[in-house]
Every structure is written in C-alpha cells, then in structure tokens.
Short mmCIF file of N, CA, C and O in Angstrom, two decimals:
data_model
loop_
_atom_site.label_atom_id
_atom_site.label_comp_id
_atom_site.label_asym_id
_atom_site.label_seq_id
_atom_site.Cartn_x
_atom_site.Cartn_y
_atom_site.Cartn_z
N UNK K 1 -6.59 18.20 -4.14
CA UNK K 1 -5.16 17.94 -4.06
C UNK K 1 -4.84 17.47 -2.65
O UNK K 1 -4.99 18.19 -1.66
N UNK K 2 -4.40 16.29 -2.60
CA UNK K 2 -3.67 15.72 -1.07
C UNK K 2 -2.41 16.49 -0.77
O UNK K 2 -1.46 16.78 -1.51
N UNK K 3 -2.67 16.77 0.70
CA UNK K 3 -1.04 16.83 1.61
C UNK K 3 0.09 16.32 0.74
O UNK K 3 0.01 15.65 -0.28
N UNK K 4 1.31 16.84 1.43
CA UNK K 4 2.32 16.19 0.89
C UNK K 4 2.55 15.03 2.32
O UNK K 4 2.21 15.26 3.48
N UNK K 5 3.34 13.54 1.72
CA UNK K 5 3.84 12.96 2.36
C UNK K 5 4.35 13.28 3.42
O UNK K 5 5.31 14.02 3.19
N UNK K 6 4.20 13.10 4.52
CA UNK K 6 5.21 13.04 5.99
C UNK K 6 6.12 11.81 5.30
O UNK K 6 6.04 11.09 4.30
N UNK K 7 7.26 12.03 6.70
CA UNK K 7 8.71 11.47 6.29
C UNK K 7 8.34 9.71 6.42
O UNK K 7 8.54 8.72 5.71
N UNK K 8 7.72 9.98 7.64
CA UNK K 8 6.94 8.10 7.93
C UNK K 8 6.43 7.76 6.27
O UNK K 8 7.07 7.01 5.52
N UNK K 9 5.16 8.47 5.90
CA UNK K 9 4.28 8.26 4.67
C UNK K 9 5.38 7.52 3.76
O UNK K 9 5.26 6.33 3.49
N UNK K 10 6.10 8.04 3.44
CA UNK K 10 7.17 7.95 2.38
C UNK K 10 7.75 6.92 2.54
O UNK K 10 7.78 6.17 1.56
N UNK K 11 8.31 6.56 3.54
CA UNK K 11 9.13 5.25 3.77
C UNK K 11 8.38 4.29 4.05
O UNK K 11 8.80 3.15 4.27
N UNK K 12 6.84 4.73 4.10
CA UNK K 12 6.51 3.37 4.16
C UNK K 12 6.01 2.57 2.39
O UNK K 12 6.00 1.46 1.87
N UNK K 13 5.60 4.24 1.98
CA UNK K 13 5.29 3.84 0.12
C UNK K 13 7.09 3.05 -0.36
O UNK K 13 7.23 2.02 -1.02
N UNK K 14 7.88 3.65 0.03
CA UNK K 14 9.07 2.85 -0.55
C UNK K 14 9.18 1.92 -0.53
O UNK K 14 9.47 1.23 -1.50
N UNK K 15 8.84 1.27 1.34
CA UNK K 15 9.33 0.04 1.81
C UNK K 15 8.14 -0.99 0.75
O UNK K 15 8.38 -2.16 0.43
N UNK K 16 7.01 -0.28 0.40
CA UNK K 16 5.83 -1.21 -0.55
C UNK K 16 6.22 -1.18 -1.93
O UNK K 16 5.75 -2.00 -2.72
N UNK K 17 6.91 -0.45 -2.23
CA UNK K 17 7.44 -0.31 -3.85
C UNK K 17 8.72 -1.51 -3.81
O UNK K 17 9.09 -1.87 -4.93
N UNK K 18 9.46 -2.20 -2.57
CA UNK K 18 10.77 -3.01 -2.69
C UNK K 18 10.21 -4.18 -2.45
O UNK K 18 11.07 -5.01 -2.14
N UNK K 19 8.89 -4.70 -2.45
CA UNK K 19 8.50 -5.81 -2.20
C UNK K 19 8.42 -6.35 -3.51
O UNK K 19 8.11 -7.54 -3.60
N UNK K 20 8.72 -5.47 -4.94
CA UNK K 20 8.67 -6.27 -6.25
C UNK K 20 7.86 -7.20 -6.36
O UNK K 20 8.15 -8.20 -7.01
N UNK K 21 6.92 -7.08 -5.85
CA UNK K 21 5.74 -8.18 -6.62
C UNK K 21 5.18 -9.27 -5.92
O UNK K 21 4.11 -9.79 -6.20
N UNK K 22 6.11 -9.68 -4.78
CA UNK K 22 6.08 -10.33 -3.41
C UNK K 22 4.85 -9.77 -3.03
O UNK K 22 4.54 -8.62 -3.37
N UNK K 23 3.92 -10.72 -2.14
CA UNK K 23 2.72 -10.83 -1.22
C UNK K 23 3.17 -10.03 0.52
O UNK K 23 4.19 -10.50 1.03
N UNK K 24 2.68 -9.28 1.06
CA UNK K 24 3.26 -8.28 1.90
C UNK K 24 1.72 -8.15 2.65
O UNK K 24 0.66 -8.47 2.10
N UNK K 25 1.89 -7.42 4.54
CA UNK K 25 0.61 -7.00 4.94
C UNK K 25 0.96 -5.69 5.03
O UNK K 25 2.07 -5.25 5.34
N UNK K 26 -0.48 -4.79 4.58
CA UNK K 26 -0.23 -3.35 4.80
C UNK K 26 -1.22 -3.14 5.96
O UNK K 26 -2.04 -3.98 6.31
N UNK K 27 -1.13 -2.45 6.27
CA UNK K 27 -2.25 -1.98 7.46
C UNK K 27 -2.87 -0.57 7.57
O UNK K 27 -2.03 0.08 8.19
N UNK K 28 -3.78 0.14 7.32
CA UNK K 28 -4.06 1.38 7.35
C UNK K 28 -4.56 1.99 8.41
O UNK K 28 -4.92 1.37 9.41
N UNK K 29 -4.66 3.61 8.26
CA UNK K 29 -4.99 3.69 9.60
C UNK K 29 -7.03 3.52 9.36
O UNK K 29 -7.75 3.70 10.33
N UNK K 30 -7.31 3.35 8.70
CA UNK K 30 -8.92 2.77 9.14
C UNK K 30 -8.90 1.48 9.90
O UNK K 30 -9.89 1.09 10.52
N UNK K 31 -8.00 0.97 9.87
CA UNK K 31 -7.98 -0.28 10.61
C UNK K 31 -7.94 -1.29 9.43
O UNK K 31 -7.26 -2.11 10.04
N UNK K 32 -8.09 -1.73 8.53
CA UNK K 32 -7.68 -2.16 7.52
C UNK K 32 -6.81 -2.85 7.25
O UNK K 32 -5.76 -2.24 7.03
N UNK K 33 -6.75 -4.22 7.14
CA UNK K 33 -5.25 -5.24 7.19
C UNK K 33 -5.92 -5.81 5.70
O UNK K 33 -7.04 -6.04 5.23
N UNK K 34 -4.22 -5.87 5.19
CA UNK K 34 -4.91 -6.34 3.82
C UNK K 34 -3.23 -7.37 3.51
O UNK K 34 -2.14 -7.15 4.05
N UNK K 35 -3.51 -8.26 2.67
CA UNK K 35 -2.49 -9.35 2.02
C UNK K 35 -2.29 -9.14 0.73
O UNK K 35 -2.94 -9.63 -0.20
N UNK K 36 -1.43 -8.44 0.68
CA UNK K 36 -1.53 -7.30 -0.50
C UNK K 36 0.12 -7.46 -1.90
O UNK K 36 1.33 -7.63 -1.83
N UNK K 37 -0.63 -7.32 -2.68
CA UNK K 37 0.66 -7.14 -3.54
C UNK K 37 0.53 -5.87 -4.39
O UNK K 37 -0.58 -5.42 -4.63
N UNK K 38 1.85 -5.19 -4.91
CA UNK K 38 1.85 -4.18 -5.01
C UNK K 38 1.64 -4.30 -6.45
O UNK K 38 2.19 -5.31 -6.89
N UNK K 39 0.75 -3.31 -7.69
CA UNK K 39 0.48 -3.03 -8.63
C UNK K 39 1.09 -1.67 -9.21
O UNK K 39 1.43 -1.46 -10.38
N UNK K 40 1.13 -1.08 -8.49
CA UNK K 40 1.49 0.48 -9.36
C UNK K 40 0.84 1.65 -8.69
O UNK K 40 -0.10 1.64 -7.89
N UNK K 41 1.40 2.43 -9.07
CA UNK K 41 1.03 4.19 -8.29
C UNK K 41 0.67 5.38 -8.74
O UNK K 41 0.70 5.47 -9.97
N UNK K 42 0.38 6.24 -8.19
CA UNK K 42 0.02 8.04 -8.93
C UNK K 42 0.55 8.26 -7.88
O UNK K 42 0.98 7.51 -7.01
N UNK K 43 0.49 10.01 -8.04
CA UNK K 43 1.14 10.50 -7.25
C UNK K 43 0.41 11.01 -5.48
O UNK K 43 0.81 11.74 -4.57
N UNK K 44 -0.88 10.09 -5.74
CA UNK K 44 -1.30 10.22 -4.32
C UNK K 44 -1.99 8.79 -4.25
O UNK K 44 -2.69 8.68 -3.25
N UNK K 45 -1.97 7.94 -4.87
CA UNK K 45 -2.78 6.85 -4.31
C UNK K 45 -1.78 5.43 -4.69
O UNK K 45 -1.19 5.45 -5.77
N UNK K 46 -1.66 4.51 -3.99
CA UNK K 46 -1.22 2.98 -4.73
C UNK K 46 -2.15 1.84 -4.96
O UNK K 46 -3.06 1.55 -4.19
N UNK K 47 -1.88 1.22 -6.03
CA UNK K 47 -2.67 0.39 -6.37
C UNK K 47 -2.36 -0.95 -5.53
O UNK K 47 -1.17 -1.07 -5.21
N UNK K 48 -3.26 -2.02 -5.10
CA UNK K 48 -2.54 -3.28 -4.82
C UNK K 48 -3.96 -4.25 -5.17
O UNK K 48 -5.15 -3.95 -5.19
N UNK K 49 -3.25 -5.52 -5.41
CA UNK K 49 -4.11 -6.49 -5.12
C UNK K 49 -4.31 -7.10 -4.14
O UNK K 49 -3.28 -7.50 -3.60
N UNK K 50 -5.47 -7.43 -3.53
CA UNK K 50 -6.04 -7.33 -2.33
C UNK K 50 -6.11 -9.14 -2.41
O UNK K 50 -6.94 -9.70 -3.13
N UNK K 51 -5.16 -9.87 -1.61
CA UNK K 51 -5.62 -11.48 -2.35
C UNK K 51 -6.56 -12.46 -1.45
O UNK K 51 -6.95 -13.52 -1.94
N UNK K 52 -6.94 -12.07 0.02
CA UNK K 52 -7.90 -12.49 0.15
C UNK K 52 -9.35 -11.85 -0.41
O UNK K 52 -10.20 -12.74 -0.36
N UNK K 53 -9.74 -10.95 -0.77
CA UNK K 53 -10.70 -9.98 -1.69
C UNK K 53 -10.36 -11.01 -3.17
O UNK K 53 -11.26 -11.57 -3.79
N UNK K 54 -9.31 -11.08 -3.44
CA UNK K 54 -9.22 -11.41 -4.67
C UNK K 54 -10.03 -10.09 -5.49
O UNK K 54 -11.06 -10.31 -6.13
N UNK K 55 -9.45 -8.75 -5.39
CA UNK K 55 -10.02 -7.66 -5.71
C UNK K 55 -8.43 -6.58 -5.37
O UNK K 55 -7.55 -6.43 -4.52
N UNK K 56 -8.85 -6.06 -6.69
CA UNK K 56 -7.71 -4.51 -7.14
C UNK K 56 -8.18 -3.55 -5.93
O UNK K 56 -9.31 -3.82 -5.55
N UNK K 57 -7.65 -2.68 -5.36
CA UNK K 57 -7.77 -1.69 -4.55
C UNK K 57 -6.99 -0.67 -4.53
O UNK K 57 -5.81 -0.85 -4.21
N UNK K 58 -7.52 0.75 -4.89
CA UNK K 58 -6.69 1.63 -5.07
C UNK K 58 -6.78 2.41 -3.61
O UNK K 58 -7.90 2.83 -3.32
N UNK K 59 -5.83 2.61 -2.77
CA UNK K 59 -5.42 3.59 -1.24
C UNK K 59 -4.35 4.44 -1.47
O UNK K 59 -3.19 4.34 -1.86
N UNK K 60 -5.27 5.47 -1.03
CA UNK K 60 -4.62 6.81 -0.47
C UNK K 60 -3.14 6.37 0.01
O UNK K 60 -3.00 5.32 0.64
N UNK K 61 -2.16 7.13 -0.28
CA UNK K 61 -0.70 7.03 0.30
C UNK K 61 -0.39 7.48 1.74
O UNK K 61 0.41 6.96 2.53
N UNK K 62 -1.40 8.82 1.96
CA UNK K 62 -1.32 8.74 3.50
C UNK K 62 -2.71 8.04 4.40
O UNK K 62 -3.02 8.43 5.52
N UNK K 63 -3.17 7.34 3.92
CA UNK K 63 -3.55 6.10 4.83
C UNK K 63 -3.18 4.81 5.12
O UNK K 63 -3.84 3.88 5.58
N UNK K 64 -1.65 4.92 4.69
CA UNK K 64 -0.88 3.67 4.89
C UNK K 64 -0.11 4.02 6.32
O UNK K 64 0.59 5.01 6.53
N UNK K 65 -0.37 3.15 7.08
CA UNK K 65 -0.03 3.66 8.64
C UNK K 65 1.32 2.08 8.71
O UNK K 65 2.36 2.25 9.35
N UNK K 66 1.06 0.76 8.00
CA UNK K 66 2.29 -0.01 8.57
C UNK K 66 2.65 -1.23 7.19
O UNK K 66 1.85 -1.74 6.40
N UNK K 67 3.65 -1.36 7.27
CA UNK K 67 3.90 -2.28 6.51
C UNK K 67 4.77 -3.45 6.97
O UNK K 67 5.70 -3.18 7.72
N UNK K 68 4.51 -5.06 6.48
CA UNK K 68 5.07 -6.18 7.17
C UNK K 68 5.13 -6.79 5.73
O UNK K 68 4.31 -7.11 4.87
N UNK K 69 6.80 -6.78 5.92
CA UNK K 69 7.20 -7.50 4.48
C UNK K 69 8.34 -8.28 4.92
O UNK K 69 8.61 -7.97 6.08
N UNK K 70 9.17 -9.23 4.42
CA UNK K 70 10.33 -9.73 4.40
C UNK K 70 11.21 -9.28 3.99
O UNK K 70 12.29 -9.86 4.04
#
C-alpha cells in the first residue's frame, strides 16, 4: 500500500487529469521527462502514453515531481 498524496502530489495528478487528452511534459523525480498524454488512473498509479516511446506507461502518483501543460 502507497503513502497518501502530499498536497504538491495531488495538484500535480489534477493539473494531469485537466489536460483532457492534450499532449503535456511530466517530469519525475527519477529524472524522467516524458511527452505524455494522459490515459487513466488507480488509486496510486496513472496511466499515460509515452509519445516519443510510442509506449503506454503506468507511474507511481508520487513520482510525479512537475508538470508543463498549457
């Protein structure tokens, strides 16, 4: 069972849930930059498509450290 969200964690899963389907960069804290669109969630991980991978990727919710969207 994962931690619960910190207040950051959370707003940043939101700010990735309002990109509706839009192409967005997430950044994790492994260092990890990805061009990402959002797919869907559980209650500890989000799904995205990864479009330079051209590959599904499921990440942990608290290893999302930044998000760059419009």
């Amino acid at each position: 069972v994962m931690n619960k969200l910190t207040k950051s964690q959370t707003a940043l899963v939101n700010k990735v849930r309002k990109t509706k389907g839009r192409f967005f960069g997430l950044h994790t804290t492994q260092g990890d930059v990805f061009n990402a669109q959002f797919l869907g969630e559980t209650n500890n991980y989000i799904t995205i498509y990864d479009r330079n991978a051209r590959f599904n990727r499921r990440l942990a919710k608290t290893s999302l450290s930044k998000v760059n969207s419009k």
